[in-house]
Amino acid sequence: MLAGIREGVPRTGPLTVHIDVTNACNAACVTCWDHSPLLASPRSGEWKKKRMDLCRFRTLMEDLDRFGSVSAIIVSGMGDPLVNPEIYEMLAEVKSRDLHLTVLTNLVAADIDQLARARVDQLLVGVHGASPATHMAFHPGWTERHFHDLCRYLRVLQQLGTQTRFVNVINRDNAHELSEMVRFGKSFGTERVNFKLASLFAGTEACSIDAQQRRELSTRSIPEAVALAAELGVRTNLDLFAQQIAAAEGSARATTPIADVGCYMGHVYTRITVEGDVLYCCNTQVRVGSLDDAPLSVLWTGSTWQALRERLARGEYFPGCDKCGKFEQNLKWAQRVASAGIPRAPATSAPADVRLRVVS
């Protein structure tokens, strides 16, 4: 993989493939670009009904077999993957290949018995609130019952030894609960508690943290949560979250200092949408092609993908890259690249007429 990054042309296929299996969701998270009630132009009902069927999923998995490089599958959606009625058959397809399986979910839609039997290696659970009041504020329309269902399902997974990571997207409604989120993670034995500053767009900006909350996070809440996590033995990404807060200072857009790190996703990762669009990363506007036109194994070595790799290797970022949804992964690869002595080009300005959406 590093040899391909050095040469600028991949020698193998991707390591991780991220597959969206539904646009439908059982929630309306206030920060969501697809389901938030704050959206100025809501998604259509037709769009929300779209899902990947089992036949297409199986065909995609058979094509991934041709690479011989894929070791991990991420299953998610623009909604929640557990609302797809064929989800458990899809998870079985992945595990029949002995691949590492990660599922992104709010967990509330789970058939917890089937999910427990699915041998998922890691569940990334969107929590977003460590108390019923905060959980309901982040999920308009939900009640205390949803929070208690979440807790009950988490307890089942803990007892079964299923690995979980808790995800907390931070906005105005939950910025006060960082330490409580650490304690919540400890109580359910999660492997790590992740924090991410909300990436907001198209009306959802109304729920962003304000200047006072930003100062409070920087000066008190993050240091206190770091100290508590150390005391309780809870792993977090609070160091990266602090970087996000700093990157967003004075900016309505940025949430990650991507220009300081670089982008390596074109060599290791891709995302497939419900419609079969093949994405360069988790950004829905950086589109490589469609599975309707060619299989992934053909697109991977095509001219469109390669042109994008070369552009980003030069540090020519798109507007939207400063909200990188794969920032932590890029940081890890940047460290590997530096250790291997591979030079990285400096960042340059991006074209002003391209607007991109990060969906991770």
Short mmCIF file of C-alpha atoms in Angstrom, two decimals:
data_model
loop_
_atom_site.label_atom_id
_atom_site.label_comp_id
_atom_site.label_asym_id
_atom_site.label_seq_id
_atom_site.Cartn_x
_atom_site.Cartn_y
_atom_site.Cartn_z
CA MET A 1 0.00 0.00 0.00
CA LEU A 2 2.79 2.45 0.89
CA ALA A 3 4.59 1.64 -2.35
CA GLY A 4 1.47 2.64 -4.27
CA ILE A 5 1.19 5.89 -2.33
CA ARG A 6 4.87 6.64 -3.04
CA GLU A 7 4.39 6.00 -6.76
CA GLY A 8 0.99 7.70 -6.89
CA VAL A 9 -0.66 4.63 -8.49
CA PRO A 10 -2.17 1.89 -6.30
CA ARG A 11 -0.60 -1.55 -6.55
CA THR A 12 -3.58 -3.22 -4.90
CA GLY A 13 -7.29 -2.69 -4.49
CA PRO A 14 -8.83 -0.87 -1.51
CA LEU A 15 -8.52 -2.15 2.03
CA THR A 16 -11.91 -0.87 3.22
CA VAL A 17 -15.19 -0.61 1.30
CA HIS A 18 -18.05 1.36 2.81
CA ILE A 19 -21.51 0.35 1.58
CA ASP A 20 -24.72 2.30 2.12
CA VAL A 21 -27.76 0.02 2.14
CA THR A 22 -30.62 2.47 2.75
CA ASN A 23 -31.61 6.13 2.68
CA ALA A 24 -34.44 5.52 5.13
CA CYS A 25 -34.04 6.32 8.79
CA ASN A 26 -35.96 5.81 12.01
CA ALA A 27 -34.52 9.05 13.40
CA ALA A 28 -34.32 12.73 12.50
CA CYS A 29 -31.05 13.82 14.09
CA VAL A 30 -30.97 17.58 14.27
CA THR A 31 -27.52 17.78 12.63
CA CYS A 32 -28.31 15.38 9.76
CA TRP A 33 -27.98 16.70 6.20
CA ASP A 34 -30.59 14.23 5.01
CA HIS A 35 -33.21 13.88 7.75
CA SER A 36 -32.93 16.92 10.04
CA PRO A 37 -36.13 18.94 10.58
CA LEU A 38 -33.96 22.06 10.21
CA LEU A 39 -33.19 21.45 6.52
CA ALA A 40 -34.22 24.34 4.28
CA SER A 41 -34.95 21.88 1.44
CA PRO A 42 -35.88 18.47 2.86
CA ARG A 43 -35.17 15.27 0.95
CA SER A 44 -38.06 13.86 -1.05
CA GLY A 45 -40.10 10.91 0.16
CA GLU A 46 -39.00 8.99 -2.93
CA TRP A 47 -35.33 9.50 -2.07
CA LYS A 48 -35.90 8.37 1.52
CA LYS A 49 -37.48 5.10 0.34
CA LYS A 50 -34.43 4.01 -1.66
CA ARG A 51 -32.48 1.00 -0.46
CA MET A 52 -29.97 -1.48 -1.82
CA ASP A 53 -31.44 -4.92 -2.39
CA LEU A 54 -29.76 -8.17 -1.45
CA CYS A 55 -29.06 -9.14 -5.08
CA ARG A 56 -27.04 -5.99 -5.77
CA PHE A 57 -25.23 -6.34 -2.44
CA ARG A 58 -24.22 -9.91 -3.30
CA THR A 59 -23.02 -8.87 -6.77
CA LEU A 60 -20.90 -6.13 -5.22
CA MET A 61 -19.39 -8.53 -2.69
CA GLU A 62 -18.52 -10.97 -5.48
CA ASP A 63 -16.73 -8.17 -7.33
CA LEU A 64 -14.80 -7.23 -4.19
CA ASP A 65 -13.56 -10.83 -4.04
CA ARG A 66 -11.62 -10.13 -7.26
CA PHE A 67 -9.40 -7.54 -5.58
CA GLY A 68 -7.92 -9.88 -3.01
CA SER A 69 -7.08 -6.80 -0.90
CA VAL A 70 -10.34 -5.95 0.83
CA SER A 71 -10.16 -6.79 4.52
CA ALA A 72 -12.92 -4.65 5.99
CA ILE A 73 -16.51 -3.73 5.13
CA ILE A 74 -18.41 -0.82 6.66
CA VAL A 75 -22.19 -1.02 6.38
CA SER A 76 -24.19 2.16 6.88
CA GLY A 77 -26.60 4.40 5.02
CA MET A 78 -27.74 7.93 4.52
CA GLY A 79 -30.26 6.65 7.04
CA ASP A 80 -29.88 3.74 9.45
CA PRO A 81 -28.86 0.40 7.88
CA LEU A 82 -30.86 -1.63 10.38
CA VAL A 83 -34.13 -0.44 8.82
CA ASN A 84 -33.29 -2.32 5.59
CA PRO A 85 -35.43 -5.50 5.81
CA GLU A 86 -32.62 -7.58 4.26
CA ILE A 87 -29.86 -6.23 6.50
CA TYR A 88 -29.16 -9.44 8.41
CA GLU A 89 -28.74 -11.42 5.18
CA MET A 90 -26.30 -8.73 4.01
CA LEU A 91 -24.29 -8.97 7.20
CA ALA A 92 -24.16 -12.74 6.75
CA GLU A 93 -22.73 -12.24 3.23
CA VAL A 94 -19.87 -10.21 4.67
CA LYS A 95 -19.10 -12.62 7.49
CA SER A 96 -19.21 -15.62 5.14
CA ARG A 97 -16.00 -14.13 3.67
CA ASP A 98 -14.44 -13.69 7.11
CA LEU A 99 -14.05 -9.94 6.58
CA HIS A 100 -13.95 -7.42 9.40
CA LEU A 101 -17.46 -5.95 9.65
CA THR A 102 -18.36 -2.55 11.05
CA VAL A 103 -21.94 -1.32 11.24
CA LEU A 104 -22.89 2.34 11.82
CA THR A 105 -26.26 2.63 13.56
CA ASN A 106 -28.31 4.41 16.20
CA LEU A 107 -29.14 0.86 17.38
CA VAL A 108 -32.76 1.68 18.23
CA ALA A 109 -34.03 -0.05 15.07
CA ALA A 110 -32.23 -3.30 15.89
CA ASP A 111 -33.69 -6.74 16.21
CA ILE A 112 -31.21 -7.17 19.01
CA ASP A 113 -31.29 -10.99 18.94
CA GLN A 114 -30.51 -11.13 15.21
CA LEU A 115 -27.87 -8.44 15.54
CA ALA A 116 -26.22 -10.31 18.38
CA ARG A 117 -26.00 -13.42 16.16
CA ALA A 118 -24.61 -11.50 13.16
CA ARG A 119 -20.99 -11.60 14.41
CA VAL A 120 -20.46 -7.90 13.76
CA ASP A 121 -16.88 -7.07 14.69
CA GLN A 122 -17.61 -3.49 15.63
CA LEU A 123 -20.74 -1.43 16.10
CA LEU A 124 -20.32 2.33 15.80
CA VAL A 125 -23.33 3.48 17.79
CA GLY A 126 -24.57 7.03 17.38
CA VAL A 127 -25.35 8.07 20.95
CA HIS A 128 -25.15 11.88 20.90
CA GLY A 129 -26.46 12.29 24.42
CA ALA A 130 -25.80 10.68 27.79
CA SER A 131 -29.16 11.61 29.33
CA PRO A 132 -32.77 11.24 28.15
CA ALA A 133 -33.22 15.02 27.80
CA THR A 134 -30.12 15.52 25.66
CA HIS A 135 -30.80 12.39 23.61
CA MET A 136 -34.30 13.67 22.83
CA ALA A 137 -33.03 17.16 21.97
CA PHE A 138 -30.61 15.66 19.43
CA HIS A 139 -33.30 13.32 18.06
CA PRO A 140 -36.48 15.43 17.63
CA GLY A 141 -39.58 13.26 17.88
CA TRP A 142 -37.98 10.62 20.06
CA THR A 143 -39.04 10.03 23.64
CA GLU A 144 -37.43 8.66 26.80
CA ARG A 145 -38.46 5.19 25.59
CA HIS A 146 -35.96 5.44 22.72
CA PHE A 147 -33.16 6.31 25.14
CA HIS A 148 -34.07 3.42 27.43
CA ASP A 149 -34.28 1.03 24.45
CA LEU A 150 -30.78 2.15 23.46
CA CYS A 151 -29.49 1.47 26.97
CA ARG A 152 -31.18 -1.93 27.09
CA TYR A 153 -29.68 -2.98 23.75
CA LEU A 154 -26.25 -1.72 24.77
CA ARG A 155 -26.45 -3.83 27.92
CA VAL A 156 -27.25 -6.94 25.87
CA LEU A 157 -24.28 -6.30 23.59
CA GLN A 158 -22.02 -5.68 26.58
CA GLN A 159 -23.04 -8.99 28.16
CA LEU A 160 -22.36 -10.81 24.88
CA GLY A 161 -18.95 -9.18 24.48
CA THR A 162 -19.81 -7.40 21.21
CA GLN A 163 -17.36 -4.58 20.60
CA THR A 164 -18.91 -1.13 20.42
CA ARG A 165 -17.66 2.40 19.89
CA PHE A 166 -19.88 5.29 20.85
CA VAL A 167 -20.11 8.25 18.49
CA ASN A 168 -21.12 11.67 19.77
CA VAL A 169 -21.62 14.42 17.19
CA ILE A 170 -21.34 17.63 19.17
CA ASN A 171 -23.69 20.55 18.65
CA ARG A 172 -25.48 23.15 20.79
CA ASP A 173 -27.72 20.51 22.40
CA ASN A 174 -25.06 18.23 23.85
CA ALA A 175 -21.84 20.27 24.12
CA HIS A 176 -22.28 20.39 27.90
CA GLU A 177 -22.20 16.59 28.30
CA LEU A 178 -18.67 15.57 27.32
CA SER A 179 -17.77 14.17 30.73
CA GLU A 180 -21.17 12.49 31.05
CA MET A 181 -20.56 10.85 27.64
CA VAL A 182 -17.28 9.44 28.95
CA ARG A 183 -19.08 8.03 31.99
CA PHE A 184 -21.84 6.63 29.77
CA GLY A 185 -19.22 4.83 27.71
CA LYS A 186 -17.62 3.40 30.82
CA SER A 187 -20.95 2.12 32.14
CA PHE A 188 -21.56 0.07 28.97
CA GLY A 189 -17.99 -1.10 28.48
CA THR A 190 -17.50 0.56 25.11
CA GLU A 191 -14.13 0.13 23.42
CA ARG A 192 -13.86 3.88 22.75
CA VAL A 193 -15.92 7.05 22.96
CA ASN A 194 -15.58 9.22 19.86
CA PHE A 195 -16.39 12.91 19.58
CA LYS A 196 -16.90 14.88 16.38
CA LEU A 197 -17.84 18.49 15.87
CA ALA A 198 -21.07 18.61 13.86
CA SER A 199 -20.54 19.38 10.18
CA LEU A 200 -23.50 21.60 9.32
CA PHE A 201 -25.14 22.58 6.06
CA ALA A 202 -28.35 23.70 4.34
CA GLY A 203 -30.18 24.93 7.43
CA THR A 204 -28.66 22.69 10.09
CA GLU A 205 -26.22 25.51 10.92
CA ALA A 206 -28.94 26.72 13.29
CA CYS A 207 -27.94 24.03 15.80
CA SER A 208 -24.21 24.75 15.87
CA ILE A 209 -22.30 25.50 19.05
CA ASP A 210 -22.02 29.21 19.83
CA ALA A 211 -18.92 31.20 20.74
CA GLN A 212 -19.44 30.73 24.47
CA GLN A 213 -19.82 26.97 24.09
CA ARG A 214 -16.67 26.87 21.95
CA ARG A 215 -14.68 28.67 24.65
CA GLU A 216 -16.15 26.40 27.31
CA LEU A 217 -15.17 23.31 25.34
CA SER A 218 -11.61 24.53 24.79
CA THR A 219 -10.89 25.83 28.27
CA ARG A 220 -12.86 23.51 30.54
CA SER A 221 -15.01 20.73 29.09
CA ILE A 222 -12.42 18.97 26.93
CA PRO A 223 -9.63 19.07 29.60
CA GLU A 224 -12.07 17.78 32.23
CA ALA A 225 -13.29 14.99 29.96
CA VAL A 226 -9.68 14.03 29.12
CA ALA A 227 -8.84 13.81 32.82
CA LEU A 228 -11.96 11.78 33.58
CA ALA A 229 -11.29 9.38 30.71
CA ALA A 230 -7.78 8.79 32.03
CA GLU A 231 -9.13 8.18 35.52
CA LEU A 232 -11.79 5.72 34.33
CA GLY A 233 -9.59 4.03 31.73
CA VAL A 234 -11.87 5.01 28.82
CA ARG A 235 -10.29 5.46 25.39
CA THR A 236 -11.40 8.55 23.46
CA ASN A 237 -10.39 10.70 20.50
CA LEU A 238 -10.61 13.91 22.52
CA ASP A 239 -7.20 15.00 21.24
CA LEU A 240 -8.55 15.03 17.70
CA PHE A 241 -11.77 16.66 18.85
CA ALA A 242 -9.71 19.48 20.35
CA GLN A 243 -8.06 19.89 16.93
CA GLN A 244 -11.49 20.12 15.33
CA ILE A 245 -12.52 22.85 17.73
CA ALA A 246 -9.32 24.77 16.95
CA ALA A 247 -9.74 24.29 13.19
CA ALA A 248 -13.29 25.64 13.36
CA GLU A 249 -12.26 28.77 15.27
CA GLY A 250 -13.39 31.78 13.26
CA SER A 251 -14.82 29.61 10.49
CA ALA A 252 -18.41 28.62 9.79
CA ARG A 253 -17.24 25.70 7.66
CA ALA A 254 -14.03 24.02 8.74
CA THR A 255 -14.04 21.17 11.23
CA THR A 256 -10.74 19.44 10.37
CA PRO A 257 -7.23 20.72 9.49
CA ILE A 258 -6.99 18.43 6.46
CA ALA A 259 -4.31 20.54 4.74
CA ASP A 260 -1.94 19.76 7.62
CA VAL A 261 -2.46 16.03 7.21
CA GLY A 262 -3.14 15.14 3.58
CA CYS A 263 -5.58 12.73 1.93
CA TYR A 264 -4.79 9.06 1.31
CA MET A 265 -8.30 7.67 0.87
CA GLY A 266 -7.87 7.16 -2.87
CA HIS A 267 -5.47 4.30 -2.14
CA VAL A 268 -7.25 2.56 0.72
CA TYR A 269 -10.99 3.29 0.76
CA THR A 270 -14.15 3.84 -1.23
CA ARG A 271 -17.84 4.30 -0.52
CA ILE A 272 -20.82 2.96 -2.47
CA THR A 273 -24.22 4.65 -2.25
CA VAL A 274 -27.64 3.04 -2.33
CA GLU A 275 -27.98 4.16 -5.96
CA GLY A 276 -24.71 2.45 -6.88
CA ASP A 277 -22.63 5.62 -7.15
CA VAL A 278 -18.96 5.01 -6.41
CA LEU A 279 -17.42 7.73 -4.26
CA TYR A 280 -13.75 8.62 -3.83
CA CYS A 281 -14.24 9.08 -0.10
CA CYS A 282 -17.23 9.76 2.15
CA ASN A 283 -18.02 12.96 0.25
CA THR A 284 -21.09 12.49 -1.94
CA GLN A 285 -19.91 15.00 -4.54
CA VAL A 286 -16.50 13.42 -5.21
CA ARG A 287 -17.98 10.81 -7.49
CA VAL A 288 -15.86 8.36 -9.47
CA GLY A 289 -18.57 6.58 -11.43
CA SER A 290 -21.47 4.17 -11.15
CA LEU A 291 -21.81 0.42 -10.72
CA ASP A 292 -24.41 0.66 -13.48
CA ASP A 293 -21.58 1.52 -15.90
CA ALA A 294 -18.71 -0.66 -14.66
CA PRO A 295 -17.85 -2.89 -11.71
CA LEU A 296 -15.80 -1.40 -8.90
CA SER A 297 -12.78 -3.51 -9.88
CA VAL A 298 -12.71 -1.70 -13.25
CA LEU A 299 -13.39 1.80 -11.93
CA TRP A 300 -10.60 1.49 -9.34
CA THR A 301 -7.90 1.50 -12.04
CA GLY A 302 -9.67 3.96 -14.35
CA SER A 303 -8.59 7.46 -15.39
CA THR A 304 -11.20 9.30 -13.29
CA TRP A 305 -10.05 7.74 -10.03
CA GLN A 306 -6.40 8.27 -10.92
CA ALA A 307 -6.94 11.95 -11.77
CA LEU A 308 -8.51 12.48 -8.35
CA ARG A 309 -5.60 10.71 -6.62
CA GLU A 310 -3.12 12.94 -8.43
CA ARG A 311 -5.03 16.12 -7.66
CA LEU A 312 -5.27 15.41 -3.94
CA ALA A 313 -1.65 14.24 -3.80
CA ARG A 314 -0.72 17.73 -5.04
CA GLY A 315 -2.64 19.18 -2.11
CA GLU A 316 -5.38 20.61 -4.32
CA TYR A 317 -8.31 20.13 -1.99
CA PHE A 318 -11.98 20.56 -2.71
CA PRO A 319 -14.21 22.90 -0.74
CA GLY A 320 -15.64 20.48 1.79
CA CYS A 321 -12.34 18.70 2.44
CA ASP A 322 -11.97 20.91 5.51
CA LYS A 323 -14.89 18.91 6.92
CA CYS A 324 -13.20 15.58 6.21
CA GLY A 325 -15.20 12.66 7.55
CA LYS A 326 -12.14 10.38 7.32
CA PHE A 327 -9.78 12.72 9.14
CA GLU A 328 -8.68 10.25 11.80
CA GLN A 329 -7.92 7.62 9.16
CA ASN A 330 -6.00 10.18 7.09
CA LEU A 331 -3.99 11.13 10.16
CA LYS A 332 -2.97 7.50 10.71
CA TRP A 333 -1.91 7.14 7.09
CA ALA A 334 -0.02 10.45 7.24
CA GLN A 335 2.00 9.06 10.14
CA ARG A 336 2.78 5.88 8.18
CA VAL A 337 3.75 7.88 5.11
CA ALA A 338 6.04 10.13 7.15
CA SER A 339 7.65 7.13 8.82
CA ALA A 340 8.34 5.67 5.36
CA GLY A 341 10.01 8.91 4.25
CA ILE A 342 7.47 9.61 1.51
CA PRO A 343 7.28 13.36 0.73
CA ARG A 344 3.94 15.14 0.67
CA ALA A 345 3.11 18.13 -1.55
CA PRO A 346 1.94 21.34 0.15
CA ALA A 347 -1.73 22.28 0.03
CA THR A 348 -2.98 24.74 -2.56
CA SER A 349 -6.20 26.65 -2.93
CA ALA A 350 -9.26 24.79 -4.16
CA PRO A 351 -11.48 26.00 -7.01
CA ALA A 352 -14.16 28.29 -5.66
CA ASP A 353 -16.94 26.95 -7.88
CA VAL A 354 -17.01 23.41 -6.48
CA ARG A 355 -19.11 22.75 -3.39
CA LEU A 356 -18.95 19.38 -1.74
CA ARG A 357 -20.81 17.59 1.01
CA VAL A 358 -19.18 15.40 3.59
CA VAL A 359 -21.51 12.72 4.88
CA SER A 360 -19.48 10.84 7.28
#
